Short mmCIF file of C-alpha atoms and ligand atoms in Angstrom, two decimals:
data_model
loop_
_atom_site.label_atom_id
_atom_site.label_comp_id
_atom_site.label_asym_id
_atom_site.label_seq_id
_atom_site.Cartn_x
_atom_site.Cartn_y
_atom_site.Cartn_z
CA MET A 1 30.13 -5.73 13.48
CA ASP A 2 27.13 -4.56 15.42
CA GLY A 3 28.53 -1.03 15.69
CA CYS A 4 28.92 -0.96 11.93
CA ARG A 5 25.31 -2.10 11.47
CA ASP A 6 24.07 0.48 13.90
CA GLU A 7 25.84 3.16 12.03
CA LEU A 8 24.32 2.08 8.77
CA ALA A 9 20.86 2.06 10.33
CA ALA A 10 21.46 5.55 11.77
CA ALA A 11 22.61 6.84 8.34
CA ARG A 12 19.50 5.34 6.71
CA ARG A 13 17.30 6.81 9.42
CA ASP A 14 18.79 10.25 8.80
CA GLU A 15 18.29 9.83 5.10
CA LEU A 16 14.66 8.89 5.52
CA ALA A 17 14.04 11.72 8.05
CA ALA A 18 15.44 14.23 5.56
CA ALA A 19 13.31 12.87 2.73
CA LEU A 20 10.22 12.95 5.01
CA MET A 21 10.87 16.57 5.83
CA ARG A 22 11.16 17.50 2.17
CA LEU A 23 8.03 15.57 1.42
CA ARG A 24 6.03 17.19 4.21
CA GLY A 25 7.27 20.59 2.79
CA ARG A 26 5.96 19.69 -0.66
CA ILE A 27 2.59 18.56 0.75
CA ALA A 28 2.34 21.73 2.89
CA ALA A 29 3.18 23.96 -0.08
CA ALA A 30 0.64 22.23 -2.30
CA CYS A 31 -2.01 22.48 0.36
CA ALA A 32 -1.24 26.24 0.82
CA ALA A 33 -1.52 26.82 -2.90
CA ALA A 34 -4.85 24.95 -3.02
CA GLY A 35 -6.20 26.55 0.13
CA ARG A 36 -6.40 23.21 1.85
CA ASP A 37 -5.54 22.01 5.37
CA PRO A 38 -2.50 19.74 5.31
CA ALA A 39 -4.09 17.66 8.02
CA GLN A 40 -6.53 16.51 5.32
CA VAL A 41 -3.78 14.88 3.25
CA ARG A 42 -2.39 11.61 4.54
CA LEU A 43 1.04 10.48 3.49
CA LEU A 44 1.05 6.75 2.65
CA PRO A 45 4.55 5.35 2.22
CA VAL A 46 4.78 2.74 -0.53
CA THR A 47 7.43 0.33 0.70
CA LYS A 48 7.44 -2.24 -2.11
CA THR A 49 10.92 -3.56 -2.94
CA PHE A 50 12.29 -1.94 0.28
CA PRO A 51 13.20 -4.13 3.26
CA ALA A 52 11.26 -4.52 6.57
CA ALA A 53 14.13 -2.67 8.26
CA ASP A 54 13.14 0.49 6.33
CA VAL A 55 9.50 0.17 7.39
CA ALA A 56 10.72 -0.18 11.00
CA LEU A 57 12.69 3.07 10.62
CA LEU A 58 9.58 4.79 9.15
CA VAL A 59 7.68 3.57 12.25
CA ASP A 60 10.38 5.18 14.43
CA LEU A 61 9.80 8.44 12.50
CA GLY A 62 6.09 8.26 13.36
CA LEU A 63 4.72 6.81 10.14
CA LEU A 64 2.38 4.01 11.02
CA ASP A 65 0.88 3.37 7.56
CA ALA A 66 2.59 1.45 4.81
CA ALA A 67 1.50 0.21 1.37
CA GLU A 68 2.55 -2.72 -0.76
CA SER A 69 1.68 -3.82 -4.26
CA ARG A 70 2.26 -7.60 -4.20
CA ASP A 71 0.77 -10.07 -1.74
CA SER A 72 3.76 -12.43 -1.82
CA GLU A 73 6.18 -9.69 -0.85
CA ALA A 74 3.83 -8.03 1.54
CA ALA A 75 2.81 -11.06 3.63
CA ALA A 76 6.43 -11.84 4.54
CA LYS A 77 7.28 -8.19 5.20
CA VAL A 78 4.28 -7.68 7.48
CA ALA A 79 5.53 -10.49 9.68
CA GLU A 80 9.08 -9.19 9.69
CA VAL A 81 8.03 -5.68 10.69
CA ALA A 82 5.82 -7.10 13.44
CA ALA A 83 8.91 -8.93 14.78
CA LEU A 84 11.10 -5.78 14.49
CA ARG A 85 8.57 -3.44 16.12
CA PRO A 86 6.22 -5.61 18.12
CA ALA A 87 4.61 -2.70 19.93
CA ALA A 88 3.78 -0.77 16.75
CA ARG A 89 0.32 -1.12 15.18
CA VAL A 90 1.32 -0.68 11.57
CA ARG A 91 -1.63 -0.26 9.20
CA TRP A 92 -0.94 -2.04 5.89
CA HIS A 93 -2.58 -1.09 2.68
CA MET A 94 -2.69 -2.99 -0.62
CA VAL A 95 -2.30 -0.71 -3.65
CA GLY A 96 -1.44 -3.23 -6.41
CA HIS A 97 -3.52 -5.54 -8.53
CA VAL A 98 -5.05 -8.33 -6.41
CA GLN A 99 -5.34 -11.73 -8.00
CA ARG A 100 -8.51 -13.28 -6.70
CA ASN A 101 -6.66 -16.36 -5.46
CA LYS A 102 -4.64 -14.02 -3.23
CA SER A 103 -7.69 -12.45 -1.60
CA ARG A 104 -7.50 -14.74 1.48
CA SER A 105 -3.93 -13.78 2.16
CA VAL A 106 -4.53 -10.07 1.60
CA ALA A 107 -7.51 -10.10 3.91
CA ARG A 108 -5.26 -11.35 6.71
CA TRP A 109 -2.72 -8.42 6.63
CA ALA A 110 -4.41 -5.42 4.95
CA VAL A 111 -6.59 -2.83 6.72
CA GLN A 112 -7.50 -1.41 3.32
CA VAL A 113 -7.31 -2.53 -0.29
CA GLN A 114 -7.06 0.53 -2.57
CA SER A 115 -7.04 -1.39 -5.87
CA VAL A 116 -10.50 -2.94 -6.15
CA ASP A 117 -11.60 -2.79 -9.72
CA SER A 118 -14.05 -5.64 -10.46
CA ALA A 119 -17.20 -7.14 -9.05
CA ARG A 120 -15.60 -10.54 -8.89
CA LEU A 121 -12.77 -9.16 -6.76
CA VAL A 122 -15.39 -7.49 -4.47
CA ASP A 123 -17.04 -10.84 -3.93
CA ALA A 124 -13.75 -12.67 -3.36
CA LEU A 125 -12.53 -10.08 -0.85
CA ASP A 126 -15.86 -10.17 1.00
CA ARG A 127 -15.57 -13.92 1.44
CA ALA A 128 -11.95 -13.62 2.34
CA ALA A 129 -12.56 -10.99 5.01
CA ARG A 130 -15.24 -13.19 6.59
CA LEU A 131 -12.83 -16.13 6.70
CA ALA A 132 -10.06 -13.96 8.12
CA ARG A 133 -12.44 -12.80 10.87
CA GLU A 134 -13.61 -16.26 11.66
CA ALA A 135 -9.99 -17.40 11.94
CA GLY A 136 -9.10 -14.48 14.24
CA HIS A 137 -6.81 -12.80 11.77
CA ARG A 138 -8.80 -9.54 11.73
CA ARG A 139 -11.44 -7.84 13.80
CA ASP A 140 -12.76 -5.09 11.56
CA ALA A 141 -14.30 -4.97 8.10
CA LEU A 142 -11.86 -4.65 5.27
CA GLY A 143 -11.53 -1.05 3.98
CA VAL A 144 -11.98 -0.70 0.22
CA LEU A 145 -11.23 1.98 -2.33
CA VAL A 146 -12.57 1.41 -5.77
CA GLN A 147 -9.83 2.05 -8.35
CA ALA A 148 -10.78 4.11 -11.34
CA SER A 149 -9.12 3.62 -14.70
CA LEU A 150 -7.88 7.02 -15.85
CA ASP A 151 -5.93 6.11 -18.95
CA GLY A 152 -8.45 4.14 -20.98
CA ASP A 153 -6.17 1.09 -20.81
CA PRO A 154 -7.90 -1.64 -18.81
CA THR A 155 -4.72 -3.75 -18.75
CA ARG A 156 -3.19 -1.26 -16.33
CA GLY A 157 -5.96 -1.91 -13.80
CA GLY A 158 -8.86 0.17 -12.65
CA CYS A 159 -12.56 0.19 -13.34
CA PRO A 160 -13.79 2.34 -16.26
CA LEU A 161 -15.33 5.51 -14.88
CA PRO A 162 -18.86 4.77 -16.22
CA HIS A 163 -18.93 1.57 -14.13
CA LEU A 164 -17.43 2.97 -10.95
CA ALA A 165 -20.73 3.84 -9.21
CA ALA A 166 -22.09 0.30 -9.66
CA LEU A 167 -18.85 -1.15 -8.33
CA ALA A 168 -18.96 1.11 -5.32
CA ASP A 169 -22.61 0.06 -4.64
CA ARG A 170 -21.53 -3.53 -4.65
CA VAL A 171 -18.70 -2.80 -2.15
CA ALA A 172 -21.15 -0.90 0.09
CA ALA A 173 -23.53 -3.86 0.05
CA ALA A 174 -20.87 -6.42 0.98
CA PRO A 175 -21.16 -7.20 4.69
CA GLN A 176 -17.46 -7.69 5.38
CA LEU A 177 -16.26 -4.66 3.37
CA ARG A 178 -16.34 -0.94 4.13
CA LEU A 179 -16.41 1.47 1.20
CA GLU A 180 -13.95 4.23 2.02
CA GLY A 181 -13.45 6.09 -1.29
CA VAL A 182 -11.69 6.10 -4.66
CA MET A 183 -8.15 5.55 -5.87
CA GLY A 184 -6.56 6.42 -9.22
CA ILE A 185 -3.22 6.42 -10.99
CA ALA A 186 -2.58 9.18 -13.54
CA PRO A 187 -1.59 8.05 -17.04
CA LEU A 188 2.14 7.88 -17.73
CA GLY A 189 3.98 10.51 -19.68
CA VAL A 190 1.22 13.14 -20.00
CA ASP A 191 -0.09 16.04 -17.95
CA PRO A 192 -1.83 14.35 -14.95
CA GLU A 193 -4.24 17.26 -14.34
CA PRO A 194 -7.13 16.21 -16.65
CA ALA A 195 -7.08 12.70 -15.12
CA PHE A 196 -7.07 14.09 -11.56
CA ALA A 197 -9.90 16.46 -12.43
CA GLN A 198 -11.95 13.45 -13.67
CA LEU A 199 -11.05 11.48 -10.65
CA GLY A 200 -11.93 14.29 -8.23
CA ALA A 201 -15.36 14.63 -9.92
CA ALA A 202 -15.94 10.89 -9.70
CA ALA A 203 -14.98 11.01 -5.98
CA ALA A 204 -17.44 13.84 -5.35
CA ARG A 205 -20.26 11.87 -7.02
CA LEU A 206 -19.45 8.76 -5.00
CA ARG A 207 -19.51 10.81 -1.80
CA GLN A 208 -23.01 11.95 -2.57
CA ALA A 209 -24.23 8.35 -2.84
CA HIS A 210 -22.01 7.13 0.01
CA PRO A 211 -21.26 9.92 2.52
CA GLY A 212 -18.74 7.79 4.35
CA ALA A 213 -16.60 7.24 1.33
CA VAL A 214 -14.46 10.31 1.84
CA GLU A 215 -11.01 9.09 0.78
CA LEU A 216 -9.48 10.17 -2.54
CA SER A 217 -6.14 8.38 -3.03
CA ALA A 218 -4.27 10.09 -5.78
CA GLY A 219 -0.81 11.32 -6.47
CA MET A 220 2.62 9.70 -6.20
CA SER A 221 6.19 11.00 -5.99
CA GLY A 222 6.04 12.84 -9.33
CA ASP A 223 2.53 14.28 -9.28
CA LEU A 224 1.40 14.72 -5.67
CA GLU A 225 1.04 18.50 -6.00
CA GLN A 226 -1.44 18.16 -8.89
CA ALA A 227 -3.40 15.46 -7.05
CA ILE A 228 -3.65 17.71 -3.95
CA THR A 229 -5.02 20.49 -6.15
CA TYR A 230 -7.83 18.17 -7.16
CA GLY A 231 -8.69 17.04 -3.66
CA ALA A 232 -6.41 14.05 -2.80
CA THR A 233 -6.79 13.01 0.80
CA CYS A 234 -4.06 10.35 0.47
CA VAL A 235 -0.82 10.53 -1.47
CA ARG A 236 1.03 7.27 -2.12
CA VAL A 237 4.73 7.93 -2.09
CA GLY A 238 7.57 5.52 -2.75
CA THR A 239 10.57 6.97 -4.56
CA ALA A 240 10.54 10.47 -3.00
CA LEU A 241 10.65 8.98 0.46
CA LEU A 242 12.68 5.75 0.17
CA GLY A 243 14.75 6.35 -2.94
CA ASP A 244 14.92 4.69 -6.36
CA ARG A 245 13.62 1.16 -6.66
CA PRO A 246 15.60 -1.42 -8.60
CA LEU A 247 14.18 -1.71 -12.07
CA THR A 248 11.44 -4.25 -11.98
CA SER A 249 7.99 -4.64 -13.35
CA PHE A 250 6.31 -2.95 -10.33
C1 PLP B 1 4.71 2.10 -6.53
C2 PLP B 1 3.40 2.75 -6.42
C3 PLP B 1 3.30 4.04 -5.94
C4 PLP B 1 4.51 4.89 -5.53
O1 PLP B 1 5.16 5.36 -6.72
P1 PLP B 1 6.35 6.42 -6.64
O2 PLP B 1 6.36 7.07 -7.93
O3 PLP B 1 7.59 5.67 -6.31
O4 PLP B 1 6.01 7.39 -5.53
C5 PLP B 1 2.03 4.63 -5.77
N1 PLP B 1 0.95 3.92 -6.10
C6 PLP B 1 0.97 2.66 -6.56
C7 PLP B 1 -0.31 1.95 -6.88
C8 PLP B 1 2.18 2.05 -6.73
O5 PLP B 1 2.23 0.79 -7.23
#
């Protein structure tokens, strides 16, 4: 039994290692084409729907960051990964919509929330991070990226670009939060380049007002090359690393 399980884990590890190599090749090629240093582009694995065992294998391959998009799934997985790899300091990121009543949980496991798109959420996360610190669940301020809406559809999340600067100012003024940059998701089914160009310009403006807010999280499995062209410092990759997800509403 155990031998069989070990073989399966070894096969999955090889599969992930091969996907990681292909992905690093894509990132390197996109950086070369854009005249950028690949060291400036962080690969953030998006592990939603995939088991804790996969995150443990990614840790073994040297990937110590992981992202999730739902608190309920993430909170359990964070604990499982900690049990599987107790010595690893995995940095967990939240990239999905945060319901305000989930802020307290998210502030316990996330080093960074990339999907902050409203003033009310800023206030809720600031309170939550203070409580998490007081309870000993976290030591540092909670990193925040403000999420820009790039498709004109507020139901898909994100703050409209004209309001992004004010939202960033609010994050910067929150004592328990640290403004780290901007995140965006390109609209579905159209050329992502105009959206990434807008996002890159918004990130540059934000950096002028807040020199520490250097992160630009843009690009996923299908459009990371275009995002790198427009200055992405973090690409969020699920499918191209871990494989197809079961069809869900993620
Ligand atoms: C799922 C998800 C990703 C990864 O998408 P892939 O196309 O599988 O690479 C990136 N960003 C966010 C916000 C996601 O929810």
